[in-house]
mmCIF file of C-alpha atoms and ligand atoms in Angstrom:
data_model
loop_
_atom_site.group_PDB
_atom_site.id
_atom_site.type_symbol
_atom_site.label_atom_id
_atom_site.label_comp_id
_atom_site.label_asym_id
_atom_site.label_seq_id
_atom_site.Cartn_x
_atom_site.Cartn_y
_atom_site.Cartn_z
ATOM 1 C CA MET A 22 6.055 -15.263 6.149
ATOM 2 C CA ASN A 23 5.075 -13.925 2.706
ATOM 3 C CA LEU A 24 2.223 -11.456 2.996
ATOM 4 C CA ILE A 25 0.052 -9.314 0.784
ATOM 5 C CA LEU A 26 -1.780 -6.283 2.160
ATOM 6 C CA LEU A 27 -4.838 -5.326 0.141
ATOM 7 C CA GLY A 28 -7.036 -2.304 0.680
ATOM 8 C CA ALA A 29 -8.268 0.948 -0.768
ATOM 9 C CA PRO A 30 -5.849 3.873 -0.938
ATOM 10 C CA GLY A 31 -5.754 5.434 2.522
ATOM 11 C CA ALA A 32 -7.107 2.356 4.318
ATOM 12 C CA GLY A 33 -3.886 2.266 6.343
ATOM 13 C CA LYS A 34 -2.105 -0.630 4.685
ATOM 14 C CA GLY A 35 1.172 1.293 4.417
ATOM 15 C CA THR A 36 1.199 2.025 8.148
ATOM 16 C CA GLN A 37 0.345 -1.580 9.015
ATOM 17 C CA ALA A 38 2.961 -2.858 6.560
ATOM 18 C CA GLU A 39 5.657 -0.807 8.338
ATOM 19 C CA ILE A 40 4.584 -1.989 11.803
ATOM 20 C CA ILE A 41 4.464 -5.676 10.821
ATOM 21 C CA SER A 42 7.738 -5.299 8.943
ATOM 22 C CA ASN A 43 9.428 -4.150 12.178
ATOM 23 C CA LYS A 44 7.728 -6.801 14.303
ATOM 24 C CA LEU A 45 8.583 -9.720 12.013
ATOM 25 C CA SER A 46 11.875 -8.310 10.678
ATOM 26 C CA ILE A 47 10.877 -8.781 7.067
ATOM 27 C CA PRO A 48 10.946 -6.047 4.417
ATOM 28 C CA SER A 49 7.863 -4.089 3.493
ATOM 29 C CA ILE A 50 7.717 -3.515 -0.245
ATOM 30 C CA SER A 51 5.554 -0.647 -1.434
ATOM 31 C CA THR A 52 5.264 -0.306 -5.203
ATOM 32 C CA GLY A 53 3.857 3.197 -4.589
ATOM 33 C CA ASN A 54 7.024 4.227 -2.697
ATOM 34 C CA ILE A 55 9.296 2.671 -5.334
ATOM 35 C CA ILE A 56 7.413 4.498 -8.095
ATOM 36 C CA ARG A 57 7.431 7.833 -6.222
ATOM 37 C CA GLU A 58 11.193 7.517 -5.678
ATOM 38 C CA ALA A 59 11.689 6.806 -9.413
ATOM 39 C CA ILE A 60 9.617 9.886 -10.273
ATOM 40 C CA LYS A 61 11.643 12.001 -7.859
ATOM 41 C CA THR A 62 14.967 10.884 -9.281
ATOM 42 C CA GLY A 63 13.704 11.082 -12.868
ATOM 43 C CA THR A 64 14.495 7.546 -14.052
ATOM 44 C CA ASP A 65 12.956 6.244 -17.311
ATOM 45 C CA MET A 66 10.462 4.200 -15.308
ATOM 46 C CA GLY A 67 9.595 7.271 -13.235
ATOM 47 C CA LYS A 68 8.970 9.321 -16.356
ATOM 48 C CA LYS A 69 6.671 6.605 -17.722
ATOM 49 C CA ALA A 70 4.769 6.313 -14.434
ATOM 50 C CA GLN A 71 4.349 9.973 -13.538
ATOM 51 C CA GLU A 72 1.285 10.852 -15.602
ATOM 52 C CA PHE A 73 -0.599 7.770 -14.369
ATOM 53 C CA VAL A 74 0.182 8.444 -10.710
ATOM 54 C CA ASN A 75 -0.763 12.113 -10.895
ATOM 55 C CA ALA A 76 -4.084 11.253 -12.533
ATOM 56 C CA GLY A 77 -4.899 8.628 -9.883
ATOM 57 C CA LYS A 78 -4.675 5.833 -12.481
ATOM 58 C CA LEU A 79 -2.783 2.575 -12.205
ATOM 59 C CA VAL A 80 0.660 2.341 -13.758
ATOM 60 C CA PRO A 81 0.652 -0.325 -16.535
ATOM 61 C CA ASP A 82 0.929 -3.918 -15.295
ATOM 62 C CA ASP A 83 4.184 -4.700 -17.147
ATOM 63 C CA VAL A 84 5.944 -1.800 -15.400
ATOM 64 C CA VAL A 85 4.919 -2.773 -11.854
ATOM 65 C CA ILE A 86 5.440 -6.485 -12.482
ATOM 66 C CA GLY A 87 9.007 -5.633 -13.572
ATOM 67 C CA ILE A 88 9.534 -3.634 -10.368
ATOM 68 C CA ILE A 89 8.314 -6.499 -8.172
ATOM 69 C CA LYS A 90 10.330 -9.162 -10.008
ATOM 70 C CA GLU A 91 13.511 -7.216 -9.441
ATOM 71 C CA ARG A 92 12.715 -6.374 -5.802
ATOM 72 C CA LEU A 93 11.724 -9.923 -4.798
ATOM 73 C CA SER A 94 14.957 -11.300 -6.245
ATOM 74 C CA LYS A 95 16.953 -9.425 -3.561
ATOM 75 C CA ASP A 96 18.456 -11.343 -0.661
ATOM 76 C CA ASP A 97 16.469 -9.594 2.071
ATOM 77 C CA CYS A 98 13.252 -11.216 0.776
ATOM 78 C CA LYS A 99 14.502 -14.753 1.463
ATOM 79 C CA ASN A 100 12.923 -14.937 4.944
ATOM 80 C CA GLY A 101 9.680 -13.293 3.943
ATOM 81 C CA PHE A 102 8.224 -9.983 2.802
ATOM 82 C CA ILE A 103 5.138 -7.820 2.916
ATOM 83 C CA LEU A 104 3.702 -6.566 -0.349
ATOM 84 C CA ASP A 105 2.006 -3.214 0.199
ATOM 85 C CA GLY A 106 0.041 -2.099 -2.845
ATOM 86 C CA PHE A 107 0.874 -5.039 -5.110
ATOM 87 C CA PRO A 108 -0.907 -6.837 -6.694
ATOM 88 C CA ARG A 109 -3.594 -4.337 -7.630
ATOM 89 C CA THR A 110 -5.061 -6.123 -10.665
ATOM 90 C CA ILE A 111 -5.841 -9.749 -11.525
ATOM 91 C CA PRO A 112 -3.035 -9.887 -14.169
ATOM 92 C CA GLN A 113 -0.561 -8.711 -11.488
ATOM 93 C CA ALA A 114 -1.717 -11.502 -9.133
ATOM 94 C CA GLU A 115 -1.406 -14.030 -11.955
ATOM 95 C CA ALA A 116 2.097 -12.770 -12.714
ATOM 96 C CA LEU A 117 3.061 -13.339 -9.074
ATOM 97 C CA ASP A 118 1.736 -16.897 -9.289
ATOM 98 C CA LYS A 119 3.637 -17.472 -12.535
ATOM 99 C CA MET A 120 6.843 -16.297 -10.862
ATOM 100 C CA GLY A 121 6.312 -19.144 -8.384
ATOM 101 C CA VAL A 122 6.062 -16.775 -5.424
ATOM 102 C CA ARG A 123 4.419 -18.520 -2.458
ATOM 103 C CA ILE A 124 1.942 -16.359 -0.534
ATOM 104 C CA ASP A 125 0.987 -17.315 3.034
ATOM 105 C CA LYS A 126 -1.684 -14.746 3.886
ATOM 106 C CA VAL A 127 -3.548 -11.931 2.223
ATOM 107 C CA ILE A 128 -4.896 -9.287 4.591
ATOM 108 C CA SER A 129 -7.557 -6.953 3.248
ATOM 109 C CA ILE A 130 -7.860 -3.813 5.385
ATOM 110 C CA GLU A 131 -11.337 -2.411 4.920
ATOM 111 C CA VAL A 132 -12.546 1.123 5.554
ATOM 112 C CA PRO A 133 -15.788 2.662 4.190
ATOM 113 C CA ASP A 134 -15.311 5.051 1.250
ATOM 114 C CA GLU A 135 -16.569 8.118 3.212
ATOM 115 C CA LYS A 136 -13.907 7.520 5.853
ATOM 116 C CA ILE A 137 -11.230 7.111 3.194
ATOM 117 C CA VAL A 138 -11.936 10.541 1.750
ATOM 118 C CA GLU A 139 -11.744 12.088 5.235
ATOM 119 C CA ARG A 140 -8.532 10.242 6.057
ATOM 120 C CA MET A 141 -6.803 11.141 2.818
ATOM 121 C CA SER A 142 -7.447 14.832 3.288
ATOM 122 C CA GLY A 143 -5.446 14.670 6.548
ATOM 123 C CA ARG A 144 -2.655 12.478 5.279
ATOM 124 C CA ARG A 145 0.845 13.946 5.104
ATOM 125 C CA VAL A 146 4.036 12.321 3.870
ATOM 126 C CA CYS A 147 7.683 13.115 4.378
ATOM 127 C CA GLU A 148 9.038 14.650 1.170
ATOM 128 C CA ASN A 149 12.419 13.157 1.984
ATOM 129 C CA CYS A 150 11.833 9.531 3.111
ATOM 130 C CA GLY A 151 8.159 8.961 2.264
ATOM 131 C CA ALA A 152 7.038 8.069 5.827
ATOM 132 C CA SER A 153 3.322 8.597 6.250
ATOM 133 C CA TYR A 154 1.485 10.644 8.919
ATOM 134 C CA HIS A 155 -2.002 11.941 9.612
ATOM 135 C CA ILE A 156 -2.913 15.285 11.165
ATOM 136 C CA LYS A 157 -5.415 13.549 13.473
ATOM 137 C CA TYR A 158 -4.663 9.815 13.628
ATOM 138 C CA LYS A 159 -0.879 9.650 13.395
ATOM 139 C CA LYS A 160 0.649 12.956 14.405
ATOM 140 C CA PRO A 161 4.391 13.544 14.088
ATOM 141 C CA LEU A 162 6.253 14.453 17.279
ATOM 142 C CA VAL A 163 6.977 17.925 15.865
ATOM 143 C CA GLU A 164 4.307 19.470 13.654
ATOM 144 C CA GLY A 165 5.231 19.435 9.975
ATOM 145 C CA LYS A 166 8.429 17.416 10.520
ATOM 146 C CA CYS A 167 9.199 13.736 9.985
ATOM 147 C CA ASP A 168 9.992 11.759 13.173
ATOM 148 C CA LEU A 169 12.497 9.622 11.288
ATOM 149 C CA CYS A 170 14.561 12.073 9.241
ATOM 150 C CA ASP A 171 13.298 15.577 10.115
ATOM 151 C CA GLY A 172 12.153 16.068 6.490
ATOM 152 C CA ASN A 173 9.206 18.358 5.718
ATOM 153 C CA LEU A 174 5.734 16.815 5.737
ATOM 154 C CA ILE A 175 3.691 17.572 2.637
ATOM 155 C CA ARG A 176 0.411 16.479 1.080
ATOM 156 C CA ARG A 177 0.884 14.001 -1.746
ATOM 157 C CA LYS A 178 -0.200 15.391 -5.108
ATOM 158 C CA ASP A 179 -2.472 12.413 -5.684
ATOM 159 C CA ASP A 180 -4.146 12.927 -2.265
ATOM 160 C CA ASP A 181 -6.142 15.919 -3.488
ATOM 161 C CA PRO A 182 -9.897 15.183 -3.198
ATOM 162 C CA GLU A 183 -10.586 14.799 -6.928
ATOM 163 C CA THR A 184 -7.732 12.364 -7.476
ATOM 164 C CA VAL A 185 -8.702 10.426 -4.345
ATOM 165 C CA LEU A 186 -12.168 9.822 -5.818
ATOM 166 C CA GLU A 187 -10.574 8.521 -9.034
ATOM 167 C CA ARG A 188 -8.206 6.265 -7.041
ATOM 168 C CA LEU A 189 -11.169 4.892 -5.108
ATOM 169 C CA ARG A 190 -13.050 4.232 -8.341
ATOM 170 C CA VAL A 191 -10.020 2.385 -9.726
ATOM 171 C CA TYR A 192 -9.762 0.394 -6.474
ATOM 172 C CA HIS A 193 -13.368 -0.819 -6.749
ATOM 173 C CA VAL A 194 -13.051 -1.803 -10.409
ATOM 174 C CA GLU A 195 -9.508 -3.190 -10.618
ATOM 175 C CA THR A 196 -8.329 -4.183 -7.145
ATOM 176 C CA LYS A 197 -11.407 -5.355 -5.259
ATOM 177 C CA PRO A 198 -11.803 -8.438 -7.514
ATOM 178 C CA LEU A 199 -8.543 -9.663 -5.944
ATOM 179 C CA LYS A 200 -10.494 -10.434 -2.768
ATOM 180 C CA ASP A 201 -12.376 -13.159 -4.653
ATOM 181 C CA TYR A 202 -9.155 -14.317 -6.275
ATOM 182 C CA TYR A 203 -7.501 -14.896 -2.883
ATOM 183 C CA GLN A 204 -10.695 -16.009 -1.111
ATOM 184 C CA LYS A 205 -10.649 -19.024 -3.399
ATOM 185 C CA THR A 206 -7.164 -19.942 -2.168
ATOM 186 C CA GLY A 207 -8.310 -19.789 1.501
ATOM 187 C CA LYS A 208 -5.611 -17.214 2.289
ATOM 188 C CA LEU A 209 -7.741 -14.100 2.532
ATOM 189 C CA ARG A 210 -8.370 -12.486 5.927
ATOM 190 C CA ILE A 211 -10.500 -9.362 6.376
ATOM 191 C CA VAL A 212 -9.506 -6.712 8.909
ATOM 192 C CA GLU A 213 -11.872 -3.824 9.645
ATOM 193 C CA GLY A 214 -9.703 -0.692 9.805
ATOM 194 C CA GLN A 215 -10.117 1.043 13.187
ATOM 195 C CA GLU A 216 -9.807 4.705 14.224
ATOM 196 C CA GLU A 217 -6.678 3.952 16.232
ATOM 197 C CA VAL A 218 -3.679 2.514 14.406
ATOM 198 C CA ALA A 219 -2.849 0.229 17.374
ATOM 199 C CA ASP A 220 -6.337 -1.322 17.246
ATOM 200 C CA THR A 221 -5.970 -2.137 13.556
ATOM 201 C CA THR A 222 -2.536 -3.615 14.273
ATOM 202 C CA ARG A 223 -3.998 -5.880 16.973
ATOM 203 C CA LEU A 224 -6.619 -7.182 14.523
ATOM 204 C CA THR A 225 -4.032 -7.583 11.771
ATOM 205 C CA LEU A 226 -1.733 -9.628 14.016
ATOM 206 C CA GLN A 227 -4.692 -11.780 15.067
ATOM 207 C CA ALA A 228 -5.557 -12.339 11.402
ATOM 208 C CA LEU A 229 -2.004 -13.516 10.732
ATOM 209 C CA GLU A 230 -2.407 -16.260 13.323
ATOM 210 C CA ASN A 231 -5.647 -17.719 11.979
HETATM 211 P P1 LIG B 319 0.132 3.930 -3.336
HETATM 212 O O1 LIG B 319 1.149 4.728 -2.606
HETATM 213 O O2 LIG B 319 0.226 2.469 -3.063
HETATM 214 O O3 LIG B 319 -1.264 4.466 -3.142
HETATM 215 O O4 LIG B 319 0.459 4.090 -4.894
HETATM 216 C C1 LIG B 319 0.474 5.368 -5.516
HETATM 217 C C2 LIG B 319 0.269 5.241 -7.002
HETATM 218 O O5 LIG B 319 1.322 4.428 -7.572
HETATM 219 C C3 LIG B 319 -1.009 4.531 -7.421
HETATM 220 O O6 LIG B 319 -2.137 5.402 -7.428
HETATM 221 C C4 LIG B 319 -0.642 4.054 -8.824
HETATM 222 O O7 LIG B 319 -0.648 5.126 -9.750
HETATM 223 C C5 LIG B 319 0.805 3.618 -8.620
HETATM 224 N N1 LIG B 319 0.881 2.198 -8.207
HETATM 225 C C6 LIG B 319 1.359 1.699 -7.017
HETATM 226 N N2 LIG B 319 1.273 0.365 -6.973
HETATM 227 C C7 LIG B 319 0.722 -0.006 -8.162
HETATM 228 C C8 LIG B 319 0.363 -1.257 -8.720
HETATM 229 N N3 LIG B 319 0.538 -2.426 -8.057
HETATM 230 N N4 LIG B 319 -0.182 -1.257 -9.971
HETATM 231 C C9 LIG B 319 -0.350 -0.123 -10.671
HETATM 232 N N5 LIG B 319 -0.062 1.094 -10.196
HETATM 233 C C10 LIG B 319 0.487 1.163 -8.952
#
């Protein structure tokens, strides 16, 4: 199954992408994680992307399209994949179509803006592996430590309140129009994000079946 997860930053698409990835044994591909890793290791792409990410802006389309082209060409995508955070603009969606990539379902996880701001303030990520947690909704087993690799949990730079507002603004202007784009193909399914991760997962799995 080839899936796209749409949604505002902090709507929980990353968490759902990981859960579905494990359930269906298909890779979850997060352009945000790929970009953050490139920034951390200081590659040319990372250097180009850094100022956009830190300001809560989108990285230019040609850069992310290049990332996705390369990633989707890998063998592990042959049986399906989940795109988490791509496409985020109409030109990115068109590029995917031009590449001849078949998409089966597009799940839009929806959470009201006020909730997003609250959620983002409690979000923590592992500085080592990038796994995502929340101080209220998805607590690690040991406070401040990653369940997977024992790395330290930190707040992402672009999760500070001012940058979150800019990311939300960008979502409404650039990414939300993708709902119409995929509605027209009949592949769009809306999932209302719930307080409990497991409840959102149940709705997401239901949406995949219809
Ligand atoms: P995320 O972790 O998905 O919220 O992504 C973090 C940041 O990476 C975003 O705020 C953008 O700056 C950048 N980014 C990730 N995916 C994309 C994309 N598809 N298009 C443009 N920028 C992206």
